[in-house]
Short mmCIF file of C-alpha atoms in Angstrom, two decimals:
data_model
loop_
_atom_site.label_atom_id
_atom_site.label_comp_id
_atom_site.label_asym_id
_atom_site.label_seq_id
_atom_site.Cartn_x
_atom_site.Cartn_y
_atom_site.Cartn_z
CA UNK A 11 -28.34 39.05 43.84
CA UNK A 12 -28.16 40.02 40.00
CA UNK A 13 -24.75 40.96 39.32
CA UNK A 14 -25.74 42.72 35.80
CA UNK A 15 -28.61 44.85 36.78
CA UNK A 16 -31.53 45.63 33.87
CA UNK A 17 -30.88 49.25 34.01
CA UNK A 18 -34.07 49.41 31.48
CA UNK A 19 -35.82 47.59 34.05
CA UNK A 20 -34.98 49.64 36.90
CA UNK A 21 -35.89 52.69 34.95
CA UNK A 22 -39.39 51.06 33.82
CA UNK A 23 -39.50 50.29 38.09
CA UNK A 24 -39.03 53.72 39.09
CA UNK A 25 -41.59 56.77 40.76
CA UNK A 26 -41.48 59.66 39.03
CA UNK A 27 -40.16 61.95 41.40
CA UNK A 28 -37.79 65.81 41.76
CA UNK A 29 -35.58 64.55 39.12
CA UNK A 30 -37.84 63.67 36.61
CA UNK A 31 -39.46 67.47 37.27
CA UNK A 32 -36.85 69.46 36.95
CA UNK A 33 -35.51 67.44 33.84
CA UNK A 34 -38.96 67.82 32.33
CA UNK A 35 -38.77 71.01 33.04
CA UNK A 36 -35.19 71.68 31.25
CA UNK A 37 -36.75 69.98 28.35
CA UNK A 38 -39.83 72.06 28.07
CA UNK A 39 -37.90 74.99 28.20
CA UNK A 40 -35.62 74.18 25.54
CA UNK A 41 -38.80 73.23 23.45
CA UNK A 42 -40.60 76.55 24.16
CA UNK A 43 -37.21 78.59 23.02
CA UNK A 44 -37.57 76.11 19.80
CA UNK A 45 -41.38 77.35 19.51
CA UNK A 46 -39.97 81.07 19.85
CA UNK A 47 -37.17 81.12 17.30
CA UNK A 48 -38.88 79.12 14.98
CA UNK A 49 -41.90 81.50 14.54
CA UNK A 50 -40.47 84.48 15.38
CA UNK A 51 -39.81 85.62 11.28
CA UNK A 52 -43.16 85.00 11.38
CA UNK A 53 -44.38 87.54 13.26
CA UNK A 54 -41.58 90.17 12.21
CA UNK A 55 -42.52 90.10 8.89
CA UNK A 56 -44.94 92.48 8.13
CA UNK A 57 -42.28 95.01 9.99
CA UNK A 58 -39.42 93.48 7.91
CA UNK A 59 -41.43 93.81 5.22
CA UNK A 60 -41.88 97.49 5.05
CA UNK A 61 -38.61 98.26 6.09
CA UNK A 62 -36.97 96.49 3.67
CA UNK A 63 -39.35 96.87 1.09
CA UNK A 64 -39.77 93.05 0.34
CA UNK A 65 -42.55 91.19 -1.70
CA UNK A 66 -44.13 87.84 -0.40
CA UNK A 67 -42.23 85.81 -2.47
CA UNK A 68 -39.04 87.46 -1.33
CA UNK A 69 -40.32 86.48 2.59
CA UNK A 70 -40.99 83.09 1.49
CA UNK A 71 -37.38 82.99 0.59
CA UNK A 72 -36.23 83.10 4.21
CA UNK A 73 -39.02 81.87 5.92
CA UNK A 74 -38.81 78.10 3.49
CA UNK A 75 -35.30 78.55 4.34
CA UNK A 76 -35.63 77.22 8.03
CA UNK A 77 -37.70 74.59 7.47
CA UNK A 78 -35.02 72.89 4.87
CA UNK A 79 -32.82 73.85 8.12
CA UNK A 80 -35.03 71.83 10.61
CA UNK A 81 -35.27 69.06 8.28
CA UNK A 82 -31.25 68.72 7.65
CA UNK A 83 -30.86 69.00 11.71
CA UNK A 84 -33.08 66.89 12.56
CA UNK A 85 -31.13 63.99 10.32
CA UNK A 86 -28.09 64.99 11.45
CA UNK A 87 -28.71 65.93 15.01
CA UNK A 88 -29.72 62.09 15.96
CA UNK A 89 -26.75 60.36 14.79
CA UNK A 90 -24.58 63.00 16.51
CA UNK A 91 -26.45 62.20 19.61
CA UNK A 92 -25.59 58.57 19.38
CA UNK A 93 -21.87 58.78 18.62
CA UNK A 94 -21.47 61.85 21.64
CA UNK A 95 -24.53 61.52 23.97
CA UNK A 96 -27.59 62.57 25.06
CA UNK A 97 -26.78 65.45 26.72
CA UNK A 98 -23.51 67.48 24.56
CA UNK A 99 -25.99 67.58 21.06
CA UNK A 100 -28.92 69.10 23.29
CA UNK A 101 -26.28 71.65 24.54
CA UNK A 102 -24.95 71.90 21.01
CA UNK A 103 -28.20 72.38 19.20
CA UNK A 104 -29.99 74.96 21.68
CA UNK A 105 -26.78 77.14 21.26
CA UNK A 106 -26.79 76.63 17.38
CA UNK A 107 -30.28 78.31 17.14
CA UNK A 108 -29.63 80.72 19.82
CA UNK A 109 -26.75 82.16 17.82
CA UNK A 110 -28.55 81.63 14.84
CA UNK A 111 -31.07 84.09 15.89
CA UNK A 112 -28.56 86.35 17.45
CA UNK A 113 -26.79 86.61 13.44
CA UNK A 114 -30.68 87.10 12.09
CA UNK A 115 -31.06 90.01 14.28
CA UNK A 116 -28.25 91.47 12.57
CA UNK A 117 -29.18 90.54 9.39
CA UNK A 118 -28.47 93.79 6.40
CA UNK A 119 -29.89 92.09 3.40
CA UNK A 120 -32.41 89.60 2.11
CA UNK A 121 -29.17 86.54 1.27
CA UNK A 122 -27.57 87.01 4.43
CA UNK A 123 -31.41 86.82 6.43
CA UNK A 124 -32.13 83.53 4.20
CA UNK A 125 -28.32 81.97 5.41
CA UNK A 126 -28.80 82.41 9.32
CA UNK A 127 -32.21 81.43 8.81
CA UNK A 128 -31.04 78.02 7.63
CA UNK A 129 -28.54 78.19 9.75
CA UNK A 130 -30.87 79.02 13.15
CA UNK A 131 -33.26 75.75 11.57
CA UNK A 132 -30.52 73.34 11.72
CA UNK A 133 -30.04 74.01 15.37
CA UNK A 134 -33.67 74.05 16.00
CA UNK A 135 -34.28 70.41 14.11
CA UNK A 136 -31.59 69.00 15.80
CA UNK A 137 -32.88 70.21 19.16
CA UNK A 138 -36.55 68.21 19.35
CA UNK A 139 -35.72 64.53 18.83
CA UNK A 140 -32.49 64.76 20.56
CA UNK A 141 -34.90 65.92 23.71
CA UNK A 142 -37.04 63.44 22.86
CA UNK A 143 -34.62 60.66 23.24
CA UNK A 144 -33.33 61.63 27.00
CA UNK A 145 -36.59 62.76 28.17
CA UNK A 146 -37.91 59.40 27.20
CA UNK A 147 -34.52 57.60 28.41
CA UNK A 148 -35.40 58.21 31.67
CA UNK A 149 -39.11 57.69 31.92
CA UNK A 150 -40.98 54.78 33.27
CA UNK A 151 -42.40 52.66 30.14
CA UNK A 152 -46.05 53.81 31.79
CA UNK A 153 -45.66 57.27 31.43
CA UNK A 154 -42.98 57.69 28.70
CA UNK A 155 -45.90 58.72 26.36
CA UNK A 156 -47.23 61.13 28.84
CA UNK A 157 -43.74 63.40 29.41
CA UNK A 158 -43.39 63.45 26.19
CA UNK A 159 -46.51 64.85 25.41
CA UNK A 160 -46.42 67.19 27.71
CA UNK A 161 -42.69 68.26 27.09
CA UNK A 162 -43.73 69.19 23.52
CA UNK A 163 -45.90 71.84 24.86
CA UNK A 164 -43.78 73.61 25.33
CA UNK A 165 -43.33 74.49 21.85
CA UNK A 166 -46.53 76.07 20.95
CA UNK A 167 -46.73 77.81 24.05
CA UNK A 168 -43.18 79.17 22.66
CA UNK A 169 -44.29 80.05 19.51
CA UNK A 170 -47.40 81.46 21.14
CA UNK A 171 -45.24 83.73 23.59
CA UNK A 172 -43.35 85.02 20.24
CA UNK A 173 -46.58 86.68 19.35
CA UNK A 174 -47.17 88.09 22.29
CA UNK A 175 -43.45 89.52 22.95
CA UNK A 176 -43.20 90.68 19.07
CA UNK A 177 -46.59 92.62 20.04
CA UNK A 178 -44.96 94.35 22.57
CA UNK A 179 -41.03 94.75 21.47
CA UNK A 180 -41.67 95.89 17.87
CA UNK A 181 -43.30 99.17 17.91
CA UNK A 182 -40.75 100.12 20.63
CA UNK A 183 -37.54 98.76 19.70
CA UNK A 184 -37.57 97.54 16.35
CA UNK A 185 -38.27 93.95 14.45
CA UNK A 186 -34.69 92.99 15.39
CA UNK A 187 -35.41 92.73 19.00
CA UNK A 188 -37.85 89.75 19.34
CA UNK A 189 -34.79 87.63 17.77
CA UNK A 190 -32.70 89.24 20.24
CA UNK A 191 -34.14 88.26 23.02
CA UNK A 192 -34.78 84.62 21.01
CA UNK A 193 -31.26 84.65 21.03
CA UNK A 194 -29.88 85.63 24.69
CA UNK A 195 -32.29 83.29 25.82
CA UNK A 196 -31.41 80.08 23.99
CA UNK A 197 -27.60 80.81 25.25
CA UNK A 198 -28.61 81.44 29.26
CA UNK A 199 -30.49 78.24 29.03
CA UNK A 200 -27.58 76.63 27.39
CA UNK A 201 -25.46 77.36 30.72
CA UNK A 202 -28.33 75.87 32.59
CA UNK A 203 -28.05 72.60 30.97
CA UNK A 204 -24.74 72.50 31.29
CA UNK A 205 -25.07 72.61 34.58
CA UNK A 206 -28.33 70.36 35.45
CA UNK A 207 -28.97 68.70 32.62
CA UNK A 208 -28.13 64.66 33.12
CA UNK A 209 -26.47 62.74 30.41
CA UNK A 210 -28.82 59.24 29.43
CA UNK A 211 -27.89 56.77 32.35
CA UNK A 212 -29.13 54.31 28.64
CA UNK A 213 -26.43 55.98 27.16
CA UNK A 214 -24.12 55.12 28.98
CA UNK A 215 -24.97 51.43 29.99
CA UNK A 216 -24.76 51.56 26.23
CA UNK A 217 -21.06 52.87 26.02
CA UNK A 218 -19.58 50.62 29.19
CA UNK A 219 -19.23 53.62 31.17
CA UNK A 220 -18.00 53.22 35.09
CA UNK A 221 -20.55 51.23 37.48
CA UNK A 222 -19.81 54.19 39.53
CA UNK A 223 -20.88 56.66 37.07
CA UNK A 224 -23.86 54.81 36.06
CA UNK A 225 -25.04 54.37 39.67
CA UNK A 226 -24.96 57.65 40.72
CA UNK A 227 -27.19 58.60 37.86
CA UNK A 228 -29.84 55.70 38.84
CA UNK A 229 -29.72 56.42 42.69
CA UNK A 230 -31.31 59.88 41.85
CA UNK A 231 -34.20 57.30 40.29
CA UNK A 232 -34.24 55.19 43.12
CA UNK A 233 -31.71 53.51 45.72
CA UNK A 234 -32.24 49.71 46.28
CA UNK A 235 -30.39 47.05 47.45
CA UNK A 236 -30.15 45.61 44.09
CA UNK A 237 -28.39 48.75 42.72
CA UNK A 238 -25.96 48.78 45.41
CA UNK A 239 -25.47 45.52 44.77
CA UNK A 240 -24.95 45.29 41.01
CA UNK A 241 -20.95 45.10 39.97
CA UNK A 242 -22.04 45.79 36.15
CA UNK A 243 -25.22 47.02 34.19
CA UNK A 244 -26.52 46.07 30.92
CA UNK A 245 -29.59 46.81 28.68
CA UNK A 246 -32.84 45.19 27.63
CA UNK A 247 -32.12 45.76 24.12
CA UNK A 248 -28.68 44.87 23.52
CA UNK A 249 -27.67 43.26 20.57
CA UNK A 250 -30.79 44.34 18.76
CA UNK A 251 -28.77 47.22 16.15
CA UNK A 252 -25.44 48.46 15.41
CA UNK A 253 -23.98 51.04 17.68
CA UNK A 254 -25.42 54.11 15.80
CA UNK A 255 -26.50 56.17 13.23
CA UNK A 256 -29.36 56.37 10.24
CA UNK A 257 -27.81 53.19 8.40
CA UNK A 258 -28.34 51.32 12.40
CA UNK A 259 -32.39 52.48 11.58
CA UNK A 260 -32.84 51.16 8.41
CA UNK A 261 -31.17 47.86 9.07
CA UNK A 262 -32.88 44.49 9.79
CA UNK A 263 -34.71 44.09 12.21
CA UNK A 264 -35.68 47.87 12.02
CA UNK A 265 -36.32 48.63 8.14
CA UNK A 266 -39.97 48.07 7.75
CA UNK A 267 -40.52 49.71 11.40
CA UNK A 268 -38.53 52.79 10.30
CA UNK A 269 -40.13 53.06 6.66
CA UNK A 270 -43.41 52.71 8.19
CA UNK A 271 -42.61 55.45 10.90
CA UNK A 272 -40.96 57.82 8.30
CA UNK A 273 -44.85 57.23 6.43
CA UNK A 274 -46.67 58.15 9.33
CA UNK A 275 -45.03 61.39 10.11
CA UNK A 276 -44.46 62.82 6.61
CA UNK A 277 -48.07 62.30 5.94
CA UNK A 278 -48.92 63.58 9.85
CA UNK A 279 -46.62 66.93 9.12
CA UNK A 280 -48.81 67.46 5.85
CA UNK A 281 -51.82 67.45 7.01
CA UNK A 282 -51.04 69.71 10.06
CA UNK A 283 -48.98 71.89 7.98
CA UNK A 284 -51.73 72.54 5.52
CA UNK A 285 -54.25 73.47 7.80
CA UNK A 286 -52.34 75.56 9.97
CA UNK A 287 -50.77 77.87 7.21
CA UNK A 288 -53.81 77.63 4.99
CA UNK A 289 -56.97 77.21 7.02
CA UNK A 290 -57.57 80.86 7.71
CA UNK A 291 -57.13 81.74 4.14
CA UNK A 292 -59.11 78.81 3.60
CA UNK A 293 -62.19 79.60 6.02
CA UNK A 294 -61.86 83.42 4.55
CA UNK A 295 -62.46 81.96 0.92
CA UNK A 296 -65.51 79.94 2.31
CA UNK A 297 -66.94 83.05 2.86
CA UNK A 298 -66.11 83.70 6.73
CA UNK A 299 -65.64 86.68 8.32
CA UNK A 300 -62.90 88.07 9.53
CA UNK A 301 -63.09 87.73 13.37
CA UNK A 302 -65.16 84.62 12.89
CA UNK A 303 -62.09 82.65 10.73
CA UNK A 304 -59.67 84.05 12.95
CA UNK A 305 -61.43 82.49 15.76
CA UNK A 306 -62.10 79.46 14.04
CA UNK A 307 -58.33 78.86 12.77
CA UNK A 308 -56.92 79.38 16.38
CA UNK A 309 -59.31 76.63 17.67
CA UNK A 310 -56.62 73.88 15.71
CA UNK A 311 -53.38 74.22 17.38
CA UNK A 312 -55.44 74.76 20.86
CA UNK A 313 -56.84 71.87 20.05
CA UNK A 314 -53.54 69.85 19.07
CA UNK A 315 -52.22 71.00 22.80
CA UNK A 316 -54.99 69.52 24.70
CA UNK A 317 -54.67 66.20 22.19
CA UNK A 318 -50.87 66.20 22.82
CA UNK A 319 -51.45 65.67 27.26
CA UNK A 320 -54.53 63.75 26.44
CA UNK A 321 -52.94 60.68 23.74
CA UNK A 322 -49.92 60.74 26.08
CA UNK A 323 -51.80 59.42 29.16
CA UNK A 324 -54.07 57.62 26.70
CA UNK A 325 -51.38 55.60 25.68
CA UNK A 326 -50.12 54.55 29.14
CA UNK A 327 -53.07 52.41 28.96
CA UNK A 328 -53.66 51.40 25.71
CA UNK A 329 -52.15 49.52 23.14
CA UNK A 330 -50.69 52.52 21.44
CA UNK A 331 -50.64 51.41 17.93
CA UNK A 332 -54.33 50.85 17.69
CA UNK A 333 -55.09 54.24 19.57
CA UNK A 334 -53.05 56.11 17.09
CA UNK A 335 -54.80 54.25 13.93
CA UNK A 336 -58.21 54.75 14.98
CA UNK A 337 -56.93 58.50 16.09
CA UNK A 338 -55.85 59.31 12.75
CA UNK A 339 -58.85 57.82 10.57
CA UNK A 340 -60.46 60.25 12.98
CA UNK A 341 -58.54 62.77 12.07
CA UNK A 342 -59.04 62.57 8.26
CA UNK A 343 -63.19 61.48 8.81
CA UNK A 344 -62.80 65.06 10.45
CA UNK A 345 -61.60 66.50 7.68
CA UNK A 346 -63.71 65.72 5.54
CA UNK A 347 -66.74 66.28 7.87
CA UNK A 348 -65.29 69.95 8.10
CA UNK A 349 -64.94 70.33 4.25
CA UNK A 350 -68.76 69.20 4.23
CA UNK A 351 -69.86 71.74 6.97
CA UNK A 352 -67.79 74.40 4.46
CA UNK A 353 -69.61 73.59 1.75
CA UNK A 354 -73.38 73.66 3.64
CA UNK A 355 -72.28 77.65 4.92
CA UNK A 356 -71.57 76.81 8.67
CA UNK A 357 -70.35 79.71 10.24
CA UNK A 358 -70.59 79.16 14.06
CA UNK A 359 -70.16 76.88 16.94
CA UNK A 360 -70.22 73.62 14.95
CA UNK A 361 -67.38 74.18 12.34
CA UNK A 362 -65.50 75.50 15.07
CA UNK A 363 -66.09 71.76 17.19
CA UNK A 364 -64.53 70.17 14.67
CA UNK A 365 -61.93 72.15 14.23
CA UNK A 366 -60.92 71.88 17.85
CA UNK A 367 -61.22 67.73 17.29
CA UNK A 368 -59.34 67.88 14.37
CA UNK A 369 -56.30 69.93 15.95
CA UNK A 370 -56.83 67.20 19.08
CA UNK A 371 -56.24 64.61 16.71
CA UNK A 372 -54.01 65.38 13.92
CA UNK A 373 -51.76 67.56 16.71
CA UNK A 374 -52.19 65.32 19.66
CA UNK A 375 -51.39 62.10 17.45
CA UNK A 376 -48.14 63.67 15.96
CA UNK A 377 -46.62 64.42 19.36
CA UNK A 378 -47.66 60.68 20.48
CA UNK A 379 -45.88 59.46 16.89
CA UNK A 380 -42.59 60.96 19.00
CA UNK A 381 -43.34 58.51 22.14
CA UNK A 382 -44.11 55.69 19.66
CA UNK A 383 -40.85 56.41 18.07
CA UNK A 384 -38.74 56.43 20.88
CA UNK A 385 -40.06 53.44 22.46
CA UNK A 386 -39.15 51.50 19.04
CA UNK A 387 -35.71 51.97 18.68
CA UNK A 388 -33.00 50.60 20.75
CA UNK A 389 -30.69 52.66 22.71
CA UNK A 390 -27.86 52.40 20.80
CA UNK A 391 -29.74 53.70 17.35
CA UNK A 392 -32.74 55.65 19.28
CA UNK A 393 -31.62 59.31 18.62
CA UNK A 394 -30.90 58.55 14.86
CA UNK A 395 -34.49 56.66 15.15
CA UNK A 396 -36.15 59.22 16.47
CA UNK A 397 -34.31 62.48 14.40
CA UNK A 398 -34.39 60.46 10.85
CA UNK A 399 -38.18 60.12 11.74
CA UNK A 400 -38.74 64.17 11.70
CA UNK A 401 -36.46 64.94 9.13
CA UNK A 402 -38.20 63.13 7.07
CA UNK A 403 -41.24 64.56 8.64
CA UNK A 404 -40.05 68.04 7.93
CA UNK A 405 -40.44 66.80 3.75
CA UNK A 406 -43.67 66.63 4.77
CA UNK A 407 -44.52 69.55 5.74
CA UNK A 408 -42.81 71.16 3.10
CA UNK A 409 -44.94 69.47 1.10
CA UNK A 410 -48.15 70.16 2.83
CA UNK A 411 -47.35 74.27 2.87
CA UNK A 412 -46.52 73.91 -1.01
CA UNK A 413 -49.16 71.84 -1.86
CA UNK A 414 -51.86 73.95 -0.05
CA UNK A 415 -50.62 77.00 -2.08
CA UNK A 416 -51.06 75.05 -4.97
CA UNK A 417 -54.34 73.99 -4.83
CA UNK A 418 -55.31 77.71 -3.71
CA UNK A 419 -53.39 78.62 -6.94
CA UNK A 420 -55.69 76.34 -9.19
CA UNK A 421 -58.88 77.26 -7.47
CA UNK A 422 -59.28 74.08 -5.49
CA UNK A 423 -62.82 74.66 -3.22
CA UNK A 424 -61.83 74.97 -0.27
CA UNK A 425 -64.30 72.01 0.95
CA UNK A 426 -62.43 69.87 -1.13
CA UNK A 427 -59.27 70.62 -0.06
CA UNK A 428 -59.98 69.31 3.25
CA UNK A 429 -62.22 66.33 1.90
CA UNK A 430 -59.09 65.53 0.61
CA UNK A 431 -56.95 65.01 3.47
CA UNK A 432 -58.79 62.26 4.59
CA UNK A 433 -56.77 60.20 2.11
CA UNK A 434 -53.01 60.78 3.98
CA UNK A 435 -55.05 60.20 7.66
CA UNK A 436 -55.99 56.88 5.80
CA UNK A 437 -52.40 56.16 5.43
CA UNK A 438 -51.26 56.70 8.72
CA UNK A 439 -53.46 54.31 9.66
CA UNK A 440 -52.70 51.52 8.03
CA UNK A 441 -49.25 52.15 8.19
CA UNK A 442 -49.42 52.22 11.84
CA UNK A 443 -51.70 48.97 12.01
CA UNK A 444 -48.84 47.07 9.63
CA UNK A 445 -46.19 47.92 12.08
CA UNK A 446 -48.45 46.79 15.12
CA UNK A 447 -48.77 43.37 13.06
CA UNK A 448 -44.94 43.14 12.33
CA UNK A 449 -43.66 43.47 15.20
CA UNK A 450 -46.09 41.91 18.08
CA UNK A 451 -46.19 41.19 20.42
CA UNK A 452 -43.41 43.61 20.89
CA UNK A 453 -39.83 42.89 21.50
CA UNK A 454 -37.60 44.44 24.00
CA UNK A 455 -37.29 47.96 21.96
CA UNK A 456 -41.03 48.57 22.45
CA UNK A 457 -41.10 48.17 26.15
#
């Protein structure tokens, strides 16, 4: 008998059974209302537009707005995580962006639509790594990568379903009522947390919570002897950081991990950033027509979904470092390959191919940069890991929106515009190699 059970190894032991369903499923919804509110202004704005009379410029106003928002939550939503748990910042953030796009709805002018806008963003940064880290809390080591994956889903499909419903609310009801119902949506699923959604059983090995407490939580895993048994619990990777918080991520022996994460996604948001607000403006400038760029364009995030389930069970089985390397030179060899087909006049089912592999890779390797993240940091420091990550992030795809328009400003060819992202798919890369070599074999965080 082990009187201080390995509740990481217990977890790592575990079936995936009901409970991890239905908390997969609470997670997926709270990334598909994400995916909603997040695009909705989006789709709204041609409506908004007219109504209110506003330029493009004006738009961009409160449309940049929420992604400074998801940027700020996201750095701020991890350490609050850490210091309160798992499951209260989840709660807290999905109600943030569900109000958020309650006050939008009501919005009267273009200052007061830019403040909730920032205001909706911070709830909906702080919302995906803080799901992140309990999703992956409770996951088996083997198939952390693959919940993941396939929680994140859920937010295209979200932003997806804000087309659709925006298609079918506006010309009957207005452009305020898709952010209604983005809003009374966000708050019923708030009460549904509240009521099923379990706090980290990590957590709170983490905190010294009651053995009581901390077995009940691990007998909905799994009931063995050796949990009945157990008189205390303790972690895999304790010791390894301070309690919490972004200073915890960038302290020794974390720094170079963190720095080298915080590369890989700010370069991974740019890319996909680029091409998904530029490439149909891109493919159109290629000389394209209209149904065939459309067609074309909508191939990348499709793609991205299928890469996101794909890398996630890919990575159960591989070493996940070197996947995601050779994944993202990939990514940027495809690139380039689709800036040469551009420049040749391809119009059909080949430039469309690659398009689809691009999405798989550059989308499907930035959800599997979340499981990658998640597995690195210890429990104590993993929500401030894992939301310092995509704030950071977020800069880059700032970056990657205002750098396309740039380009397009100075009459870049489009052909070498994407040539040219083969350069921050390099970087990933490497970066992700250099960690791989710094840290193997792999110490306790990584398992």
């Amino acid at each position: 008998m082990s009187a201080a059970l390995d509740v990481d190894r217990f977890i790592d032991q575990s079936r995936l059974g009901p409970f991890h369903a239905v908390l997969l499923t609470l997670c997926f919804l709270v990334m598909f209302a994400d995916g909603y509110d997040l695009a909705a202004l989006s789709y709204i704005a041609p409506a908004l537009m007219e109504q209110w009379g506003l330029s493009k410029p004006q738009l961009g106003q409160a449309l940049s707005a929420a992604l400074f928002g998801l940027a700020g939550g996201a750095l701020l939503g991890g350490p609050l995580a850490d210091r309160l748990g798992r499951k209260p910042a989840v709660i807290a953030s999905t109600l943030l962006f569900g109000v958020g796009s309650l006050l939008t709805a009501a919005a009267d002018s273009l200052n007061a639509l830019t403040v909730y806008r920032l205001f909706t963003g911070i709830g909906l940064g702080a919302a995906l790594p803080n799901t992140i880290t309990l999703l992956s809390e409770y996951s088996p080591a083997r198939r952390r990568a693959l919940l993941v994956s396939a929680m994140l889903c859920g937010f295209p499909l979200g932003a997806g379903a804000g087309g659709l419903c925006a298609g079918w609310l506006i010309p009957s009801y207005g452009w305020r009522a898709p952010l209604w119902l983005g809003g009374v949506f966000p708050l019923l699923l708030a009460l549904a947390l509240y009521r099923w959604l379990p706090e980290s059983v990590r957590y709170l090995a983490a905190r010294r919570r009651s053995v009581n407490e901390i077995k009940a939580r691990l007998r909905r895993l799994a009931s063995t002897p050796e949990l009945e048994q157990a008189v205390a619990f303790r972690l895999g990777d304790d010791g390894d950081a301070p309690r919490a918080g972004l200073r915890a991520v960038l302290s020794r022996p974390l720094t170079v991990g963190t720095l080298l994460l915080w590369l890989s996604c700010f370069m991974s948001m740019l890319i996909y950033y680029l091409v998904v607000n530029w490439m149909p403006l891109l493919l159109k400038e290629a000389g394209l027509s209209l149904s065939r760029f459309a067609w074309i364009s909508a191939l990348f995030p499709l793609g991205g979904g299928v890469g996101s389930i794909l890398l996630g069970w890919w990575m159960g089985r591989a070493e996940p470092h070197r996947l995601l390397a050779a994944n993202f030179a990939v990514a940027g060899l495809l690139a380039w390959a689709i800036g040469a087909a551009v420049a040749q006049g391809e119009q059909g089912g080949q430039l469309g191919l690659l398009v689809f592999c691009m999405g798989f890779a550059s989308g499907g390797g930035q959800s599997a940069l979340a499981s990658l993240s998640a597995a690195f940091y210890p429990t104590r420091c993993r929500a401030s890991g894992v939301g310092g990550m995509y704030g950071v992030g977020r800069g880059g795809a700032i970056f990657g929106v205002l750098a396309g328009a740039e380009l397009m400003r100075q009459q870049v060819r489009p052909d070498w515009i994407f040539s040219m992202l083969l350069l921050p798919a390099a970087l990933i890369a490497v970066a992700l190699l250099f960690k791989r070599r710094s840290y193997a074999p792999g110490p306790a965080r990584e398992t």
